[in-house]
Amino acid sequence: KADLAQVNQAVADSLADPTKYPDLFPGWELALAAEKTFRTRIEHSPPVAGAYLAEKKWLSMDVLDEVRKLTPEEFNATILRGAPTEALQEAAAAPAAAAT
């Protein structure tokens, strides 16, 4: 915003801040929670090159969709467990199975 203000102050002033206007940014809080989860995962156990094929599965995941299917806490626990596709599918199926 500061960089843009040097070029055009009116345009910079018109940019909305997600912390001040959360209703303009649906999913913002979920995205922040997911970002924190992935940051924690990388800090605690950075992926190794030999695990590329397993890590590649994370790239095709729709993160916000997965966080919405689970709770942010369940998403966090699942991601930190480490098995991308299988763990997410099992975690999403568990609440549905418990309801029946």
PDB file of C-alpha atoms in Angstrom:
ATOM      1  CA  LYS A   1       0.000   0.000   0.000  1.00  0.00           C
ATOM      2  CA  ALA A   2       2.854   2.350   0.827  1.00  0.00           C
ATOM      3  CA  ASP A   3       4.527   1.650  -2.523  1.00  0.00           C
ATOM      4  CA  LEU A   4       1.275   2.269  -4.368  1.00  0.00           C
ATOM      5  CA  ALA A   5       0.784   5.539  -2.477  1.00  0.00           C
ATOM      6  CA  GLN A   6       3.967   6.857  -4.066  1.00  0.00           C
ATOM      7  CA  VAL A   7       2.365   6.366  -7.484  1.00  0.00           C
ATOM      8  CA  ASN A   8      -1.299   7.112  -6.753  1.00  0.00           C
ATOM      9  CA  GLN A   9      -2.490   8.011  -3.256  1.00  0.00           C
ATOM     10  CA  ALA A  10      -6.201   7.759  -4.145  1.00  0.00           C
ATOM     11  CA  VAL A  11      -5.826   4.174  -5.341  1.00  0.00           C
ATOM     12  CA  ALA A  12      -3.747   3.264  -2.280  1.00  0.00           C
ATOM     13  CA  ASP A  13      -6.434   4.704  -0.004  1.00  0.00           C
ATOM     14  CA  SER A  14      -9.104   2.650  -1.749  1.00  0.00           C
ATOM     15  CA  LEU A  15      -7.455  -0.683  -0.932  1.00  0.00           C
ATOM     16  CA  ALA A  16      -9.344  -2.541   1.776  1.00  0.00           C
ATOM     17  CA  ASP A  17      -7.538  -4.011   4.759  1.00  0.00           C
ATOM     18  CA  PRO A  18      -8.729  -7.537   5.657  1.00  0.00           C
ATOM     19  CA  THR A  19      -8.186  -6.885   9.353  1.00  0.00           C
ATOM     20  CA  LYS A  20     -10.484  -3.851   9.234  1.00  0.00           C
ATOM     21  CA  TYR A  21     -13.039  -5.212   6.740  1.00  0.00           C
ATOM     22  CA  PRO A  22     -13.175  -9.011   7.183  1.00  0.00           C
ATOM     23  CA  ASP A  23     -16.558  -9.210   5.428  1.00  0.00           C
ATOM     24  CA  LEU A  24     -14.831  -8.224   2.159  1.00  0.00           C
ATOM     25  CA  PHE A  25     -12.421 -11.154   2.457  1.00  0.00           C
ATOM     26  CA  PRO A  26     -14.362 -14.409   2.945  1.00  0.00           C
ATOM     27  CA  GLY A  27     -12.115 -17.198   4.149  1.00  0.00           C
ATOM     28  CA  TRP A  28      -9.379 -14.796   5.306  1.00  0.00           C
ATOM     29  CA  GLU A  29      -9.214 -16.215   8.841  1.00  0.00           C
ATOM     30  CA  LEU A  30      -9.247 -19.790   7.518  1.00  0.00           C
ATOM     31  CA  ALA A  31      -6.435 -18.955   5.093  1.00  0.00           C
ATOM     32  CA  LEU A  32      -4.356 -17.489   7.923  1.00  0.00           C
ATOM     33  CA  ALA A  33      -4.946 -20.607  10.028  1.00  0.00           C
ATOM     34  CA  ALA A  34      -3.909 -22.841   7.127  1.00  0.00           C
ATOM     35  CA  GLU A  35      -0.812 -20.740   6.466  1.00  0.00           C
ATOM     36  CA  LYS A  36       0.181 -21.045  10.123  1.00  0.00           C
ATOM     37  CA  THR A  37      -0.328 -24.815   9.962  1.00  0.00           C
ATOM     38  CA  PHE A  38       1.906 -25.218   6.915  1.00  0.00           C
ATOM     39  CA  ARG A  39       4.549 -22.911   8.402  1.00  0.00           C
ATOM     40  CA  THR A  40       4.585 -25.002  11.584  1.00  0.00           C
ATOM     41  CA  ARG A  41       4.856 -28.224   9.560  1.00  0.00           C
ATOM     42  CA  ILE A  42       7.844 -26.951   7.596  1.00  0.00           C
ATOM     43  CA  GLU A  43       9.564 -25.597  10.705  1.00  0.00           C
ATOM     44  CA  HIS A  44       9.167 -28.860  12.639  1.00  0.00           C
ATOM     45  CA  SER A  45       9.873 -31.332   9.847  1.00  0.00           C
ATOM     46  CA  PRO A  46      11.077 -29.785   6.601  1.00  0.00           C
ATOM     47  CA  PRO A  47      10.457 -32.037   3.611  1.00  0.00           C
ATOM     48  CA  VAL A  48      13.434 -33.846   2.166  1.00  0.00           C
ATOM     49  CA  ALA A  49      14.110 -34.153  -1.545  1.00  0.00           C
ATOM     50  CA  GLY A  50      13.615 -37.921  -1.426  1.00  0.00           C
ATOM     51  CA  ALA A  51      10.001 -37.387  -0.345  1.00  0.00           C
ATOM     52  CA  TYR A  52       9.114 -35.299  -3.407  1.00  0.00           C
ATOM     53  CA  LEU A  53       6.394 -37.632  -4.679  1.00  0.00           C
ATOM     54  CA  ALA A  54       4.610 -37.589  -1.328  1.00  0.00           C
ATOM     55  CA  GLU A  55       5.054 -33.832  -0.955  1.00  0.00           C
ATOM     56  CA  LYS A  56       3.762 -33.264  -4.486  1.00  0.00           C
ATOM     57  CA  LYS A  57       0.276 -34.311  -3.312  1.00  0.00           C
ATOM     58  CA  TRP A  58       0.081 -31.127  -1.204  1.00  0.00           C
ATOM     59  CA  LEU A  59       0.315 -28.978  -4.344  1.00  0.00           C
ATOM     60  CA  SER A  60      -3.020 -30.102  -5.776  1.00  0.00           C
ATOM     61  CA  MET A  61      -4.962 -29.632  -2.530  1.00  0.00           C
ATOM     62  CA  ASP A  62      -7.594 -26.893  -2.326  1.00  0.00           C
ATOM     63  CA  VAL A  63      -6.533 -25.698   1.108  1.00  0.00           C
ATOM     64  CA  LEU A  64      -9.552 -23.531   1.915  1.00  0.00           C
ATOM     65  CA  ASP A  65     -11.908 -26.290   0.843  1.00  0.00           C
ATOM     66  CA  GLU A  66     -10.134 -28.753   3.128  1.00  0.00           C
ATOM     67  CA  VAL A  67     -10.179 -26.342   6.085  1.00  0.00           C
ATOM     68  CA  ARG A  68     -13.908 -25.797   5.546  1.00  0.00           C
ATOM     69  CA  LYS A  69     -14.577 -29.567   5.456  1.00  0.00           C
ATOM     70  CA  LEU A  70     -12.757 -29.999   8.748  1.00  0.00           C
ATOM     71  CA  THR A  71     -12.385 -27.518  11.551  1.00  0.00           C
ATOM     72  CA  PRO A  72      -9.168 -25.468  11.585  1.00  0.00           C
ATOM     73  CA  GLU A  73      -8.034 -27.584  14.548  1.00  0.00           C
ATOM     74  CA  GLU A  74      -8.704 -30.875  12.709  1.00  0.00           C
ATOM     75  CA  PHE A  75      -6.951 -29.515   9.611  1.00  0.00           C
ATOM     76  CA  ASN A  76      -3.961 -28.538  11.752  1.00  0.00           C
ATOM     77  CA  ALA A  77      -3.750 -31.973  13.365  1.00  0.00           C
ATOM     78  CA  THR A  78      -4.108 -33.715   9.999  1.00  0.00           C
ATOM     79  CA  ILE A  79      -1.460 -31.655   8.240  1.00  0.00           C
ATOM     80  CA  LEU A  80       0.988 -31.975  11.094  1.00  0.00           C
ATOM     81  CA  ARG A  81       0.483 -35.749  10.983  1.00  0.00           C
ATOM     82  CA  GLY A  82       1.911 -35.595   7.475  1.00  0.00           C
ATOM     83  CA  ALA A  83      -0.039 -37.803   5.050  1.00  0.00           C
ATOM     84  CA  PRO A  84      -1.609 -35.397   2.554  1.00  0.00           C
ATOM     85  CA  THR A  85      -4.386 -37.053   0.623  1.00  0.00           C
ATOM     86  CA  GLU A  86      -5.157 -40.099   2.723  1.00  0.00           C
ATOM     87  CA  ALA A  87      -5.188 -38.308   6.071  1.00  0.00           C
ATOM     88  CA  LEU A  88      -7.439 -35.536   4.796  1.00  0.00           C
ATOM     89  CA  GLN A  89      -9.897 -38.036   3.333  1.00  0.00           C
ATOM     90  CA  GLU A  90      -9.970 -40.030   6.572  1.00  0.00           C
ATOM     91  CA  ALA A  91     -10.396 -36.907   8.703  1.00  0.00           C
ATOM     92  CA  ALA A  92     -13.242 -35.651   6.517  1.00  0.00           C
ATOM     93  CA  ALA A  93     -14.964 -39.047   6.629  1.00  0.00           C
ATOM     94  CA  ALA A  94     -14.662 -39.443  10.407  1.00  0.00           C
ATOM     95  CA  PRO A  95     -17.242 -36.773  11.396  1.00  0.00           C
ATOM     96  CA  ALA A  96     -19.666 -38.078   8.780  1.00  0.00           C
ATOM     97  CA  ALA A  97     -19.268 -41.643  10.022  1.00  0.00           C
ATOM     98  CA  ALA A  98     -19.740 -40.553  13.621  1.00  0.00           C
ATOM     99  CA  ALA A  99     -23.007 -38.806  12.715  1.00  0.00           C
ATOM    100  CA  THR A 100     -24.554 -42.003  11.332  1.00  0.00           C
TER     101      THR A 100
END
